[in-house]
Every structure is written in structure tokens, then in C-alpha cells.
Amino acid sequence: MKTRFWKKAYLFTLILFLGCLNAAVLSLTVYSYRRNVAAAEETAKAEEYYIAFSFDRDLSDIGDSPDYSARDLMEHFGENYSSRGRLLAFLHDGDIIYSDVPEGLIPESDTVSHVYFEGMRHIVIRNTVFETGYELVFAKDASDLDADLRSLGAAFAITASLVSVLLAVSLYFVMRRLSVPIDRMRVATEQIAGGNWDYRAEEKGNDEFALLAGSFNLMLEKIGSQMDELEREAENRRIEAEKKQTLINDMAHEMRTPLTSIRGYAETIEKAAIPEQTRIMAAKYIISESDRLGKISETILEGAYMGAVLPETERCDLAATLADTGRRLSPKAEKAGVTFETDLCPSEVEGNPTLLSMLFYNLAENAIKACRPGGKVILSCAGPVASVSDDGRGMTKEQLSHITEPFYRTDKSRSRSEGGAGLGLSLCKKITEVHGASLSFESEPGKGTRATVEFREEKREKD
Amino acid sequence: MRKILIVEDEKPINDLIKLNLELVGYSCEQAFDGTSTLARIGTEEFDLIILDVMLPGVSGFDIIGSCGDTPVIFVTAKGDISDRLEGLRRGADDYITKPFNILEMVERVNAVLRRARKTEDVVSFGDVTADFSKRRVLKGGEEVHLKPKEFDLLEALVVNRNLALSREKLIELVWPMDFDGDERTVDIHVRRLRQKLGLEDRLITVFKTGYRLQI
């Protein structure tokens, strides 16, 4: 696995902090050590000054006394102070007269210097003193300075280590904790990339990560709904294309059947010597099948025409139209043993008279076809609603949902023998559509069917 | 006489098939839906069944399975390849597509019956008897010698009896591969057949169409 962000951040922070901490500790150590050295030097200088002052005064006190020379005084001073750990040396004109300080360690000029001898650190001070020309060299044990430095260094080192460990541990947990929301987002994106579109990032807290998760989820919603929309559209298009293909296939089939008959009978007449009767039968088939072909193409054309152009409309008397439909169909009804009943209240709608009579003619013709001999078809209208009902064989829900599709037939053989192509109701649907009216069917198998055409009220109110 | 059952819900087409098959010498029965067809093939014997795929009630595919050894030619819409394959897979012997050509339909019926060894080998008309298995022709009981192509021509005319065959069609049937003559050759052979078998009244010339043997 690649180094994660939080590990990088952790390492960088830790290195940076440890660097700063150690630099600070180091400079603190150096600073306090320097102060200690300066203090020790000051003390040494003060002591040296006091010794020099005492010596000068004593030297002038002894004067030219014969039994006590300057050298004696020096020895006295030397012994006295060496017992207290201070080493003295006296020089005159650069020559050593008395010295407790090992030779070679005496500085060349007036300075304060740190010198090691016998393994111990000493502060050595040389100072020109008196008018008498004597010089004093003072050396003092300063080994405690080194000890101080050691203990100071140890204390700081321990503190620094403790702080470093504590920091490393706590920082580790803090950084890890901070990276949790990033991890969550990573998991979310991986899930989405893997196709789990329903996955959502957790929106915890109110920091930038929560906001990011929120935006991320919003984005997913948007993309999701867009995808759904596209899918729906594609599905619709597929269904539409399928319907079109079915329509074309049905159309081809519908036209092929009469064509087969026409072609076949014509060929028979051409090739065969057939009796007069058979010849007439063949010719009749050619005529009836041509009519059927013509009817199909006409209906298709009408359907196409109505899809493109709105018909001219005028006030139409529904009652009169229905009565007329009944009259036109009565020979057919009689032949089928079906009676017509009418229940007509005066009513007017806005519409195209040719199309409306075509509409009711088709509906009533279907009603007759659905009836058994002795059946009854009722034409009725009231207000903007007209209906055609029969007590015929009825239809199932499944059939009802298909009846306005072009070329659909509830019963192929029966409908064909009655001369239908399955286009009538699809034409009716088209006619009601261009009138802004609705066409609905209620049916129960074995009990009958009622077709209802409802025109829009506002058309009436407008006039 | 061979008995053929025609199953087709479109009455005009059913009548059309029946009319033409009867012209060329078959006896035909008609059925218009799947249910009655199933009932009939259970009780009656047929030499061939012509079956429409799209039937009300029981589909043609469901009927093929019940036909037993009886050869089946099914009728399907042109271009409906899946239907055609399905039919052949289920054991149909051949198919014709709508709209079909009468001569082609007759040819397919003959071919299927020939494969099933159900064709009539001996056909008689007037005082002429033709035995196609022995390739012999008798006129008034006496054998008439025909050249091979003359015999082939006679066979083509007999098989498509009562239907006019164009000269092109006859060339296609009698001289299938290696014909390098012209339509005059057909006329010459027809004239010889007429002379040898005394068919002047039966083998007639149909105006602008071709020749027809009337039996």
C-alpha cells in the first residue's frame, strides 16, 4: 500500500517538532552554562582582587623589616590560600618569585583563562598589581562548572526525550483520527467506482470533510437522477422503436395476405383452364381482397393524415350524428340479428362532422360484430358525452389494454372473416385525440362492452 | 389420388391453394383453425399437410408435432426467418412464403411428395398412359418411343397439368443446366409430342403464355 497522507503528515510534523525542541533545549543548555562560567569568573576575579589588595597592604606594612621579607609574605599567603584550594604565584618583572601554580600554566599576559591540571579545571587570573612591580597569578578549582554542564545536559536530554516520546505517541493518534474522514471518502469513491451507486458517504460532524461528504452525496444524487432519466428515456425509445417495428411487421403482414390472394387468383386465371364458376369466384376474391388492401392503405393514410393536420371544426349535433350512424348500420345489424336502441338527448359539440361520423360508425360497427344474434346495441348521448354499448362477448382487461393499438384484434379469425384489419379502434383513438376528447372502454367478458367518448366541457362553454 | 389437408385461416388463400392443387390432380381438404385441424389429423389420413403458422387458437408450430409421419409444408410470411427455422427445426419438410407463386407451390408439393415416395407413377389421360418410374408411354396399349427430352417434357406437363407453362419455365424444368438452344426448341419438342401421342386437343397453346396439358 502507498504511504498514506496521514502517515506523511505525521512524519513531517514529528521531525519538525523534534528538530525545534532539540534546538531549543541545546541553546538553553549553552546559555545557562555560559552564565555559570561568567559567574564563576566574577567570583574568581573578586577573590583575586581581595588577595591582591591584602598582599599590597601587608607588603607596605612589613616595609623594610629585615626579618620578614616579601618572599616570606608570599609564602605565608601561598600556604594560607592553598589550604583553601586557591593556588597563588607571585612574579616580579616577569620572574617567578613564588609559585604554587605548576610552571607553564602561568599566562603570558593579564587574562582570565581556563586551564586543566591534575585533571581538574582551573580558572587562572594574572594581574599586574602594585607600584612595587609585583604581579599576582591566581588559580582556582572550577571543576564544578563541568559537573554543572554534565548534569544540565543530562536533565535537558531526559526532558527532551520524554517530551519527544509523548509527542510521537499523541501525534500518531491525532493524525490517525484526522485521516478517518478522508478514508471514509476514499471508501465511498471506491464503492461508486465499483458500481455501487446507492452507496453514500457518511456526513459526520460539521468540518470541511463533512461538507465535502455532503457535496459528494449531492453530486451522486444529481448524477443518479440524470442516469435514471437517461435510462428511462432509452427504455422509452426502445419501447417506441419496438412498437414501430411491430406496427410495420403487422402492416406488412396485413398487406401480404390480400396480395397473396390477388396474385394467386390472377395467376390461376392466366394459367389454368377453369370452369366459368371458378373463374368468377377467383375474380370475386381478387375484387374483395383488393378492397381490403385499399381499406388498409386508406386507414393508414387517414391515420397519418390526422397525425399531421388538425381538422376544420364546426358545431356538430351529436344526437343527429348517432341517429345517422344507426341508420347507416341498420342493414348490417339486421343481417347479424342485432337490434339498435337509441337514447339521445340533444347535445352539441365542436368537431369535424366527417371524422365524428367515422368515429361512431366504427364504434357501432365493432359493437355489432361483438354481438351474438339477438344482441342489442345502444347508442346514447347526453351533454358532451356519447357512448356505444353492446351486450356482446366483451373483453378481458388484457385485451382492453391493447384494443386501440393498430392491427390488434381480440380474435384474429373472427375479425378477419368479418372484414376488419384491426385498424378501426386505432383510428377512433386518433379521431378523439384530435378533438381533444377522451375515448374509454369498460368491458366484462360475456356481458358486453361500453365505449364512451367524452368531449371537453370548455369547448362548449366558449360558445 | 393423393389427399392433401390445407390449414389456413384466410379463406381466400385456402381456396386458392385448394383450387390449384386440385387442378394438378390432388384431392384437397380444408381446415381454418388449429383446433379442428388437430381433431382431423387424429382421425383422418393425409398424404401431405399444408400448414399456416399464424393460426387462431392453436399455432401451426404446435400442430407440426402431432402430424406424425405425414409430410408438412408450412406457410409463413416472407422475411420471417426465425419462423422458417423454427418450423424446419420442428420437423417441417419445406415451406412457402406469402405471397407465393402458384407454380412454385405446386413444385414444392410435388417435391415433398416425391421424397416421401407418394407420387403417382402412372398417369392416364385419354388413350395415353405414362409410367414415370419405368419411363414408358403407351398409346392405345402400344408403346410409343419418346426421346429422353420429349419424355421429360411430357413429365413436366403432366405434373403441372391444367396449368399453362411458359417456354422459359419449360426450359427451366426440362433443360435445367445445359440448354444452349432457344424457345424454338421447346416448340419443336411440343409439336413432336403432339404428333407421337395424338395430343393436338389436349396439349394446347395458350395465347401469350405458353403450353398447357389439359387432363
mmCIF file with all atom_site columns, C-alpha atoms in Angstrom, chain A residues 253 256-257 259-261 263-265 267-268 270-274 278 281-282 285 289 292 411-413 416, chain B residues 9-13 15-16 19-20 23 54-56 77-78 98-103 162-164 212 214:
data_model
loop_
_atom_site.group_PDB
_atom_site.id
_atom_site.type_symbol
_atom_site.label_atom_id
_atom_site.label_alt_id
_atom_site.label_comp_id
_atom_site.label_asym_id
_atom_site.label_entity_id
_atom_site.label_seq_id
_atom_site.pdbx_PDB_ins_code
_atom_site.Cartn_x
_atom_site.Cartn_y
_atom_site.Cartn_z
_atom_site.occupancy
_atom_site.B_iso_or_equiv
_atom_site.pdbx_formal_charge
_atom_site.auth_seq_id
_atom_site.auth_comp_id
_atom_site.auth_asym_id
_atom_site.auth_atom_id
_atom_site.pdbx_PDB_model_num
ATOM 1  C CA . HIS A 1 253 ? -48.446 -8.988  -42.833 1.00 0.00 ? 253 HIS A CA 1
ATOM 2  C CA . ARG A 1 256 ? -49.246 -9.505  -47.759 1.00 0.00 ? 256 ARG A CA 1
ATOM 3  C CA . THR A 1 257 ? -52.335 -11.603 -47.119 1.00 0.00 ? 257 THR A CA 1
ATOM 4  C CA . LEU A 1 259 ? -51.687 -9.546  -52.022 1.00 0.00 ? 259 LEU A CA 1
ATOM 5  C CA . THR A 1 260 ? -51.126 -13.294 -51.933 1.00 0.00 ? 260 THR A CA 1
ATOM 6  C CA . SER A 1 261 ? -54.757 -13.881 -52.858 1.00 0.00 ? 261 SER A CA 1
ATOM 7  C CA . ARG A 1 263 ? -51.630 -12.513 -57.161 1.00 0.00 ? 263 ARG A CA 1
ATOM 8  C CA . GLY A 1 264 ? -52.543 -16.182 -56.825 1.00 0.00 ? 264 GLY A CA 1
ATOM 9  C CA . TYR A 1 265 ? -56.005 -15.889 -58.360 1.00 0.00 ? 265 TYR A CA 1
ATOM 10 C CA . GLU A 1 267 ? -52.045 -16.314 -61.909 1.00 0.00 ? 267 GLU A CA 1
ATOM 11 C CA . THR A 1 268 ? -54.607 -19.116 -61.807 1.00 0.00 ? 268 THR A CA 1
ATOM 12 C CA . GLU A 1 270 ? -53.853 -16.771 -66.504 1.00 0.00 ? 270 GLU A CA 1
ATOM 13 C CA . LYS A 1 271 ? -52.567 -20.318 -66.457 1.00 0.00 ? 271 LYS A CA 1
ATOM 14 C CA . ALA A 1 272 ? -55.486 -22.617 -65.883 1.00 0.00 ? 272 ALA A CA 1
ATOM 15 C CA . ALA A 1 273 ? -58.491 -23.547 -67.940 1.00 0.00 ? 273 ALA A CA 1
ATOM 16 C CA . ILE A 1 274 ? -61.094 -23.289 -65.226 1.00 0.00 ? 274 ILE A CA 1
ATOM 17 C CA . THR A 1 278 ? -64.460 -20.977 -60.548 1.00 0.00 ? 278 THR A CA 1
ATOM 18 C CA . MET A 1 281 ? -65.096 -16.958 -57.695 1.00 0.00 ? 281 MET A CA 1
ATOM 19 C CA . ALA A 1 282 ? -61.450 -16.099 -58.378 1.00 0.00 ? 282 ALA A CA 1
ATOM 20 C CA . TYR A 1 285 ? -61.726 -12.836 -54.464 1.00 0.00 ? 285 TYR A CA 1
ATOM 21 C CA . GLU A 1 289 ? -59.052 -8.649  -51.459 1.00 0.00 ? 289 GLU A CA 1
ATOM 22 C CA . ARG A 1 292 ? -59.398 -4.984  -48.290 1.00 0.00 ? 292 ARG A CA 1
ATOM 23 C CA . ASP A 1 411 ? -59.933 -12.714 -32.195 1.00 0.00 ? 411 ASP A CA 1
ATOM 24 C CA . LYS A 1 412 ? -57.976 -12.962 -35.386 1.00 0.00 ? 412 LYS A CA 1
ATOM 25 C CA . SER A 1 413 ? -60.099 -15.402 -37.340 1.00 0.00 ? 413 SER A CA 1
ATOM 26 C CA . ARG A 1 416 ? -60.916 -11.196 -40.406 1.00 0.00 ? 416 ARG A CA 1
ATOM 27 C CA . ASP B 2 9   ? -57.352 -19.306 -41.635 1.00 0.00 ? 9   ASP B CA 1
ATOM 28 C CA . GLU B 2 10  ? -57.588 -16.891 -44.558 1.00 0.00 ? 10  GLU B CA 1
ATOM 29 C CA . LYS B 2 11  ? -60.398 -18.319 -46.651 1.00 0.00 ? 11  LYS B CA 1
ATOM 30 C CA . PRO B 2 12  ? -59.298 -16.679 -49.929 1.00 0.00 ? 12  PRO B CA 1
ATOM 31 C CA . ILE B 2 13  ? -55.821 -18.177 -49.633 1.00 0.00 ? 13  ILE B CA 1
ATOM 32 C CA . ASP B 2 15  ? -59.440 -21.638 -51.535 1.00 0.00 ? 15  ASP B CA 1
ATOM 33 C CA . LEU B 2 16  ? -56.595 -20.531 -53.783 1.00 0.00 ? 16  LEU B CA 1
ATOM 34 C CA . LEU B 2 19  ? -58.135 -24.685 -56.449 1.00 0.00 ? 19  LEU B CA 1
ATOM 35 C CA . ASN B 2 20  ? -54.649 -25.045 -57.867 1.00 0.00 ? 20  ASN B CA 1
ATOM 36 C CA . LEU B 2 23  ? -56.150 -28.633 -60.950 1.00 0.00 ? 23  LEU B CA 1
ATOM 37 C CA . MET B 2 54  ? -50.208 -17.962 -37.787 1.00 0.00 ? 54  MET B CA 1
ATOM 38 C CA . LEU B 2 55  ? -53.468 -19.616 -36.872 1.00 0.00 ? 55  LEU B CA 1
ATOM 39 C CA . PRO B 2 56  ? -56.122 -18.571 -34.390 1.00 0.00 ? 56  PRO B CA 1
ATOM 40 C CA . ALA B 2 77  ? -44.722 -14.604 -44.011 1.00 0.00 ? 77  ALA B CA 1
ATOM 41 C CA . LYS B 2 78  ? -41.854 -13.620 -46.245 1.00 0.00 ? 78  LYS B CA 1
ATOM 42 C CA . LYS B 2 98  ? -46.515 -15.379 -48.760 1.00 0.00 ? 98  LYS B CA 1
ATOM 43 C CA . PRO B 2 99  ? -47.007 -14.009 -51.337 1.00 0.00 ? 99  PRO B CA 1
ATOM 44 C CA . PHE B 2 100 ? -46.199 -17.171 -53.246 1.00 0.00 ? 100 PHE B CA 1
ATOM 45 C CA . ASN B 2 101 ? -46.089 -18.195 -56.844 1.00 0.00 ? 101 ASN B CA 1
ATOM 46 C CA . ILE B 2 102 ? -48.595 -20.900 -57.853 1.00 0.00 ? 102 ILE B CA 1
ATOM 47 C CA . LEU B 2 103 ? -46.103 -22.908 -59.897 1.00 0.00 ? 103 LEU B CA 1
ATOM 48 C CA . ASN B 2 162 ? -54.092 -27.900 -66.373 1.00 0.00 ? 162 ASN B CA 1
ATOM 49 C CA . LEU B 2 163 ? -51.671 -25.055 -65.729 1.00 0.00 ? 163 LEU B CA 1
ATOM 50 C CA . ALA B 2 164 ? -50.060 -23.140 -68.549 1.00 0.00 ? 164 ALA B CA 1
ATOM 51 C CA . ARG B 2 212 ? -50.915 -26.395 -71.198 1.00 0.00 ? 212 ARG B CA 1
ATOM 52 C CA . GLN B 2 214 ? -55.416 -30.478 -70.151 1.00 0.00 ? 214 GLN B CA 1
#
